[in-house]
Short mmCIF file of C-alpha atoms in Angstrom, two decimals:
data_model
loop_
_atom_site.label_atom_id
_atom_site.label_comp_id
_atom_site.label_asym_id
_atom_site.label_seq_id
_atom_site.Cartn_x
_atom_site.Cartn_y
_atom_site.Cartn_z
CA MET A 172 63.61 -159.97 -33.99
CA THR A 173 61.26 -159.59 -31.61
CA ALA A 174 62.64 -157.72 -28.25
CA PRO A 175 61.44 -159.10 -24.25
CA GLY A 176 58.91 -156.46 -23.15
CA THR A 177 56.68 -156.11 -26.44
CA GLU A 178 52.94 -155.83 -26.65
CA ALA A 179 51.97 -159.44 -25.92
CA PRO A 180 53.90 -162.07 -23.93
CA PRO A 181 55.58 -164.02 -26.33
CA VAL A 182 53.26 -167.31 -28.05
CA LEU A 183 54.06 -170.94 -26.87
CA GLN A 184 53.34 -173.43 -29.63
CA VAL A 185 52.30 -177.32 -28.90
CA CYS A 186 53.94 -179.46 -31.98
CA LEU A 187 51.69 -182.78 -30.80
CA ASN A 188 52.69 -185.42 -32.64
CA GLY A 189 56.10 -184.78 -35.90
CA THR A 190 56.46 -187.90 -37.53
CA ARG A 191 56.33 -189.61 -33.81
CA GLY A 192 53.50 -192.71 -33.25
CA PRO A 193 52.35 -195.24 -30.58
CA GLY A 194 56.07 -197.17 -30.98
CA ASP A 195 57.41 -194.30 -29.60
CA SER A 196 55.14 -193.60 -26.52
CA ALA A 197 51.37 -194.12 -26.38
CA ALA A 198 50.92 -190.37 -25.48
CA VAL A 199 51.35 -189.23 -29.29
CA PRO A 200 47.87 -188.40 -30.28
CA MET A 201 47.34 -189.87 -34.11
CA SER A 202 43.29 -189.63 -35.44
CA PRO A 203 42.03 -186.40 -35.77
CA GLU A 204 40.29 -186.96 -32.22
CA SER A 205 42.86 -188.26 -30.29
CA LEU A 206 44.25 -184.80 -31.76
CA ALA A 207 41.24 -182.01 -31.30
CA GLU A 208 41.68 -183.86 -28.10
CA SER A 209 45.30 -182.86 -27.35
CA ALA A 210 44.91 -179.62 -28.93
CA ALA A 211 42.61 -178.63 -26.42
CA GLN A 212 44.00 -180.42 -23.13
CA ALA A 213 47.46 -177.72 -23.79
CA VAL A 214 45.56 -174.95 -24.94
CA GLU A 215 43.58 -174.53 -21.51
CA ALA A 216 47.19 -175.53 -20.60
CA GLY A 217 48.54 -172.08 -21.57
CA ALA A 218 49.49 -172.81 -25.63
CA ARG A 219 48.46 -170.64 -27.63
CA GLU A 220 49.04 -172.18 -30.81
CA VAL A 221 48.78 -176.07 -32.30
CA ARG A 222 51.36 -176.94 -34.69
CA VAL A 223 50.11 -180.81 -35.89
CA HIS A 224 51.41 -183.30 -38.65
CA PRO A 225 48.09 -184.96 -40.68
CA ARG A 226 48.35 -187.97 -40.59
CA THR A 227 46.33 -191.75 -42.83
CA PRO A 228 44.67 -194.01 -41.17
CA CYS A 229 47.66 -196.48 -41.73
CA GLY A 230 50.08 -193.52 -40.20
CA GLY A 231 51.86 -192.04 -42.30
CA THR A 232 52.17 -188.07 -42.58
CA SER A 233 50.62 -186.48 -45.59
CA LEU A 234 48.63 -183.27 -46.89
CA SER A 235 46.15 -184.46 -49.22
CA PRO A 236 43.16 -182.17 -48.93
CA ARG A 237 40.78 -185.58 -47.31
CA VAL A 238 43.97 -186.15 -44.41
CA LEU A 239 44.60 -182.18 -43.83
CA ALA A 240 40.82 -181.19 -43.77
CA PRO A 241 39.44 -183.35 -40.92
CA VAL A 242 42.33 -182.22 -38.59
CA LEU A 243 41.83 -179.22 -39.06
CA ALA A 244 38.00 -179.10 -38.98
CA SER A 245 38.46 -181.13 -35.85
CA ALA A 246 40.88 -179.09 -34.14
CA ARG A 247 39.39 -176.01 -34.71
CA ALA A 248 36.24 -176.77 -33.73
CA ALA A 249 37.97 -178.18 -30.32
CA VAL A 250 40.57 -174.89 -29.54
CA GLY A 251 39.89 -171.12 -30.36
CA ALA A 252 44.27 -170.88 -31.46
CA PRO A 253 45.65 -170.69 -35.06
CA VAL A 254 46.86 -174.15 -35.71
CA ARG A 255 49.25 -174.57 -38.37
CA VAL A 256 51.01 -177.52 -40.99
CA THR A 257 54.71 -177.85 -42.14
CA THR A 258 56.16 -178.89 -45.54
CA ASP A 259 58.49 -181.02 -44.78
CA ALA A 260 59.35 -183.66 -47.02
CA ALA A 261 58.19 -186.26 -44.79
CA ALA A 262 54.54 -185.52 -46.07
CA GLU A 263 55.62 -184.66 -49.99
CA PRO A 264 58.89 -184.26 -50.78
CA ASP A 265 58.65 -183.62 -54.72
CA PRO A 266 58.38 -179.66 -54.51
CA GLU A 267 55.95 -179.52 -57.79
CA ARG A 268 53.88 -181.52 -55.78
CA MET A 269 53.61 -179.51 -53.21
CA VAL A 270 52.30 -176.88 -55.16
CA GLU A 271 49.92 -178.72 -56.60
CA ARG A 272 48.89 -180.42 -52.89
CA ILE A 273 48.27 -176.52 -51.61
CA HIS A 274 46.64 -175.24 -54.88
CA SER A 275 43.85 -177.99 -53.79
CA TRP A 276 43.22 -177.43 -50.50
CA ASP A 277 39.51 -176.58 -50.33
CA VAL A 278 40.09 -176.09 -45.93
CA LEU A 279 43.38 -174.18 -44.89
CA PRO A 280 45.56 -174.24 -42.35
CA ASP A 281 46.48 -170.97 -39.91
CA LEU A 282 50.12 -170.51 -41.01
CA VAL A 283 52.39 -173.10 -42.76
CA SER A 284 56.44 -173.77 -41.94
CA VAL A 285 58.98 -174.37 -44.90
CA ASP A 286 62.06 -175.28 -44.92
CA TRP A 287 63.83 -172.66 -47.10
CA HIS A 288 67.32 -174.86 -47.32
CA ALA A 289 65.03 -177.65 -48.84
CA PRO A 290 64.87 -178.19 -53.27
CA GLY A 291 61.75 -175.79 -54.22
CA ALA A 292 61.63 -174.13 -50.96
CA GLU A 293 60.78 -170.72 -52.58
CA LYS A 294 57.85 -172.19 -55.72
CA VAL A 295 56.07 -173.90 -52.50
CA ALA A 296 56.62 -170.66 -50.17
CA ALA A 297 55.61 -168.65 -53.37
CA ALA A 298 52.31 -170.58 -52.92
CA LEU A 299 51.47 -170.53 -49.62
CA LEU A 300 52.13 -166.64 -49.03
CA GLU A 301 48.95 -165.38 -48.85
CA ARG A 302 48.08 -167.41 -46.95
CA GLY A 303 51.01 -166.66 -44.16
CA ILE A 304 53.87 -168.11 -43.55
CA GLY A 305 56.55 -169.61 -40.84
CA VAL A 306 60.06 -170.44 -42.53
CA ALA A 307 61.88 -172.78 -40.90
CA LEU A 308 65.47 -173.03 -40.45
CA TRP A 309 67.74 -175.25 -39.79
CA ALA A 310 71.31 -175.34 -38.42
CA ARG A 311 74.37 -176.76 -40.39
CA THR A 312 72.63 -175.81 -43.80
CA ASP A 313 72.86 -173.35 -45.73
CA GLY A 314 69.08 -172.05 -45.31
CA PRO A 315 69.60 -168.62 -43.58
CA ALA A 316 71.85 -167.65 -46.16
CA LEU A 317 69.22 -168.30 -48.99
CA PHE A 318 66.33 -167.04 -47.07
CA ALA A 319 68.24 -163.43 -46.46
CA ARG A 320 68.82 -163.37 -50.59
CA SER A 321 65.12 -164.44 -51.09
CA PRO A 322 62.75 -161.46 -52.54
CA LEU A 323 59.92 -163.17 -50.73
CA ALA A 324 61.61 -162.73 -47.15
CA PRO A 325 60.33 -159.78 -46.35
CA ARG A 326 56.97 -161.02 -46.38
CA VAL A 327 56.87 -163.74 -44.78
CA LEU A 328 55.09 -163.99 -40.96
CA ARG A 329 57.75 -165.76 -39.03
CA VAL A 330 61.03 -167.52 -38.89
CA ALA A 331 61.15 -170.76 -36.95
CA VAL A 332 64.27 -171.48 -35.77
CA ARG A 333 65.39 -175.10 -34.46
CA ALA A 334 68.56 -175.96 -32.70
CA PRO A 335 69.47 -179.12 -32.89
CA ALA A 336 70.15 -181.70 -29.96
CA LEU A 337 74.11 -182.42 -30.65
CA ASN A 338 73.70 -184.70 -28.14
CA PRO A 339 70.22 -186.88 -26.87
CA ASN A 340 72.16 -186.85 -23.11
CA PRO A 341 69.76 -184.16 -21.92
CA VAL A 342 73.20 -183.69 -19.86
CA THR A 343 74.32 -182.25 -23.20
CA GLY A 344 71.88 -179.50 -23.06
CA PRO A 345 73.94 -176.74 -23.10
CA SER A 346 75.56 -176.60 -26.47
CA ALA A 347 71.86 -176.53 -28.46
CA GLU A 348 72.08 -173.40 -25.85
CA ALA A 349 75.20 -172.33 -28.17
CA ALA A 350 73.98 -173.58 -31.07
CA ALA A 351 70.75 -171.77 -31.34
CA CYS A 352 72.91 -168.47 -30.13
CA SER A 353 74.97 -168.95 -33.09
CA LEU A 354 72.12 -169.56 -35.57
CA LEU A 355 70.46 -167.04 -34.60
CA ALA A 356 72.88 -164.81 -34.41
CA GLU A 357 73.92 -165.88 -38.46
CA LEU A 358 70.17 -164.98 -39.42
CA GLU A 359 69.30 -161.87 -37.87
CA PRO A 360 71.39 -159.36 -40.30
CA GLY A 361 69.13 -160.66 -43.20
CA LEU A 362 66.44 -160.86 -40.74
CA PRO A 363 63.30 -158.30 -42.14
CA PRO A 364 62.39 -155.70 -39.47
CA GLY A 365 59.43 -156.64 -37.45
CA THR A 366 59.81 -160.65 -38.63
CA SER A 367 58.65 -162.72 -35.30
CA VAL A 368 61.01 -165.72 -34.69
CA LEU A 369 60.35 -168.87 -32.71
CA LEU A 370 63.35 -171.03 -30.71
CA HIS A 371 62.59 -174.16 -30.20
CA GLY A 372 65.10 -177.30 -29.92
CA THR A 373 65.21 -180.76 -29.73
CA ASP A 374 65.26 -183.89 -27.45
CA GLY A 375 67.71 -183.75 -25.28
CA GLY A 376 68.59 -179.95 -26.62
CA VAL A 377 64.16 -178.98 -26.36
CA TRP A 378 64.70 -177.16 -22.40
CA PRO A 379 67.62 -175.51 -22.17
CA VAL A 380 66.97 -174.02 -25.79
CA LEU A 381 63.12 -173.32 -24.75
CA ARG A 382 65.47 -171.51 -20.82
CA LEU A 383 66.39 -169.66 -23.40
CA ALA A 384 64.37 -168.73 -26.25
CA ARG A 385 61.95 -166.93 -23.01
CA ARG A 386 64.98 -165.21 -21.74
CA LEU A 387 65.56 -163.42 -25.39
CA GLY A 388 61.78 -162.96 -25.22
CA LEU A 389 61.22 -165.16 -28.10
CA ALA A 390 58.29 -167.80 -29.34
CA ALA A 391 58.97 -171.22 -28.64
CA ARG A 392 57.39 -174.12 -28.63
CA ILE A 393 57.10 -178.08 -27.03
CA GLY A 394 55.45 -180.79 -27.74
CA LEU A 395 55.59 -184.42 -28.45
CA GLU A 396 57.22 -183.77 -31.79
CA ASP A 397 60.08 -182.53 -30.18
CA THR A 398 60.50 -184.58 -26.97
CA LEU A 399 58.93 -187.36 -24.56
CA LEU A 400 60.54 -186.48 -21.91
CA LEU A 401 59.53 -183.74 -18.84
CA PRO A 402 63.00 -181.74 -17.54
CA ASP A 403 62.90 -184.16 -14.98
CA GLY A 404 63.33 -186.75 -17.24
CA THR A 405 60.22 -189.13 -16.84
CA PRO A 406 57.97 -189.42 -19.86
CA ALA A 407 55.66 -186.98 -20.77
CA ARG A 408 52.24 -188.38 -19.90
CA SER A 409 50.51 -185.53 -22.35
CA ASN A 410 51.32 -182.44 -24.94
CA ALA A 411 48.98 -180.19 -22.16
CA GLU A 412 51.99 -181.99 -19.67
CA LEU A 413 54.57 -180.73 -21.07
CA VAL A 414 52.83 -176.65 -21.53
CA THR A 415 52.55 -176.74 -18.05
CA ALA A 416 55.94 -177.40 -17.86
CA ALA A 417 56.85 -175.11 -20.61
CA LEU A 418 54.75 -171.83 -19.15
CA ALA A 419 56.05 -172.71 -15.02
CA GLY A 420 58.35 -170.90 -13.48
CA ARG A 421 60.93 -168.12 -14.42
CA PRO A 422 62.76 -169.09 -17.63
CA GLU A 423 65.98 -169.58 -15.55
CA GLU A 424 63.96 -172.08 -13.57
CA THR A 425 62.51 -174.62 -16.42
CA GLY A 426 64.37 -177.82 -16.23
#
C-alpha cells in the first residue's frame, strides 16, 4: 500500500457521471462534449485522472466501440490527464460479451477497472492487462479473498477500494470510514508489493472516506458519480466544484 511521503502527491481522480443522469442533477454531464468540458474544468481545478461512464444517446451506459471512442477522443482533446472507464455490469452484464467488447476497441482507455467479485472477472482482467487495470473491490463481498488468490494479482496496477455508505445521512459518515478501515485491513495481506490503492466512499460516506484517504496518503476520488453534495450539504454545481472542495485545506478540515 502506498504510504504518505512518497515521490508524488496522491492522485485525486474525478468521477464525472457514473450511472447518474439529469434526473439526479442538471450538473451531471452526459454527451461526449459535456463530459469533455466537465473533465477539463475538473482537471483545471486539480484532478489528475478522469473516470467516465460512456453513455448512449438514450442515456444508457455502454462500452461499445461506437460509444466509447468519441468519449475518449473528446476527453483526451480537452485534458492532459489519464482517462479511465469501468467494466461494471451496467455497461455489459455478460463477461464473455465484455471480453469481445474489449477486443473490439480501436481507441483504448488509459485504465480500466474490474469488479473482482463479479462472475468472469478474471477473464475480463486478462483481456485488459496489456492496457493497465484497476480493480474495484466492494465491501461485504469475497472480492479481496479472490484477488489475493489470483495469479493475475501481481500484474494489476491499482486496487480501487469502495467503502459503502452505510446510511445516506452525512451525519453517519464515520461508519463509512470504519468500514473503509476494515476493508483496507482485509485487503492489505494479499496486496502485491508496489500496488497502488485508491480509496473512496459514496453518498453520505464520501467526505469522511476522502479525509481518511488523504490522511493515509492514498489515491482518492470525487465527483458526481459518488456524491451530489458539497461537504456543507449544498448541491454541487459541477465536478470541478467537488474537486476544489476535496483539495481545500488540510485532510482533517475537508468536510
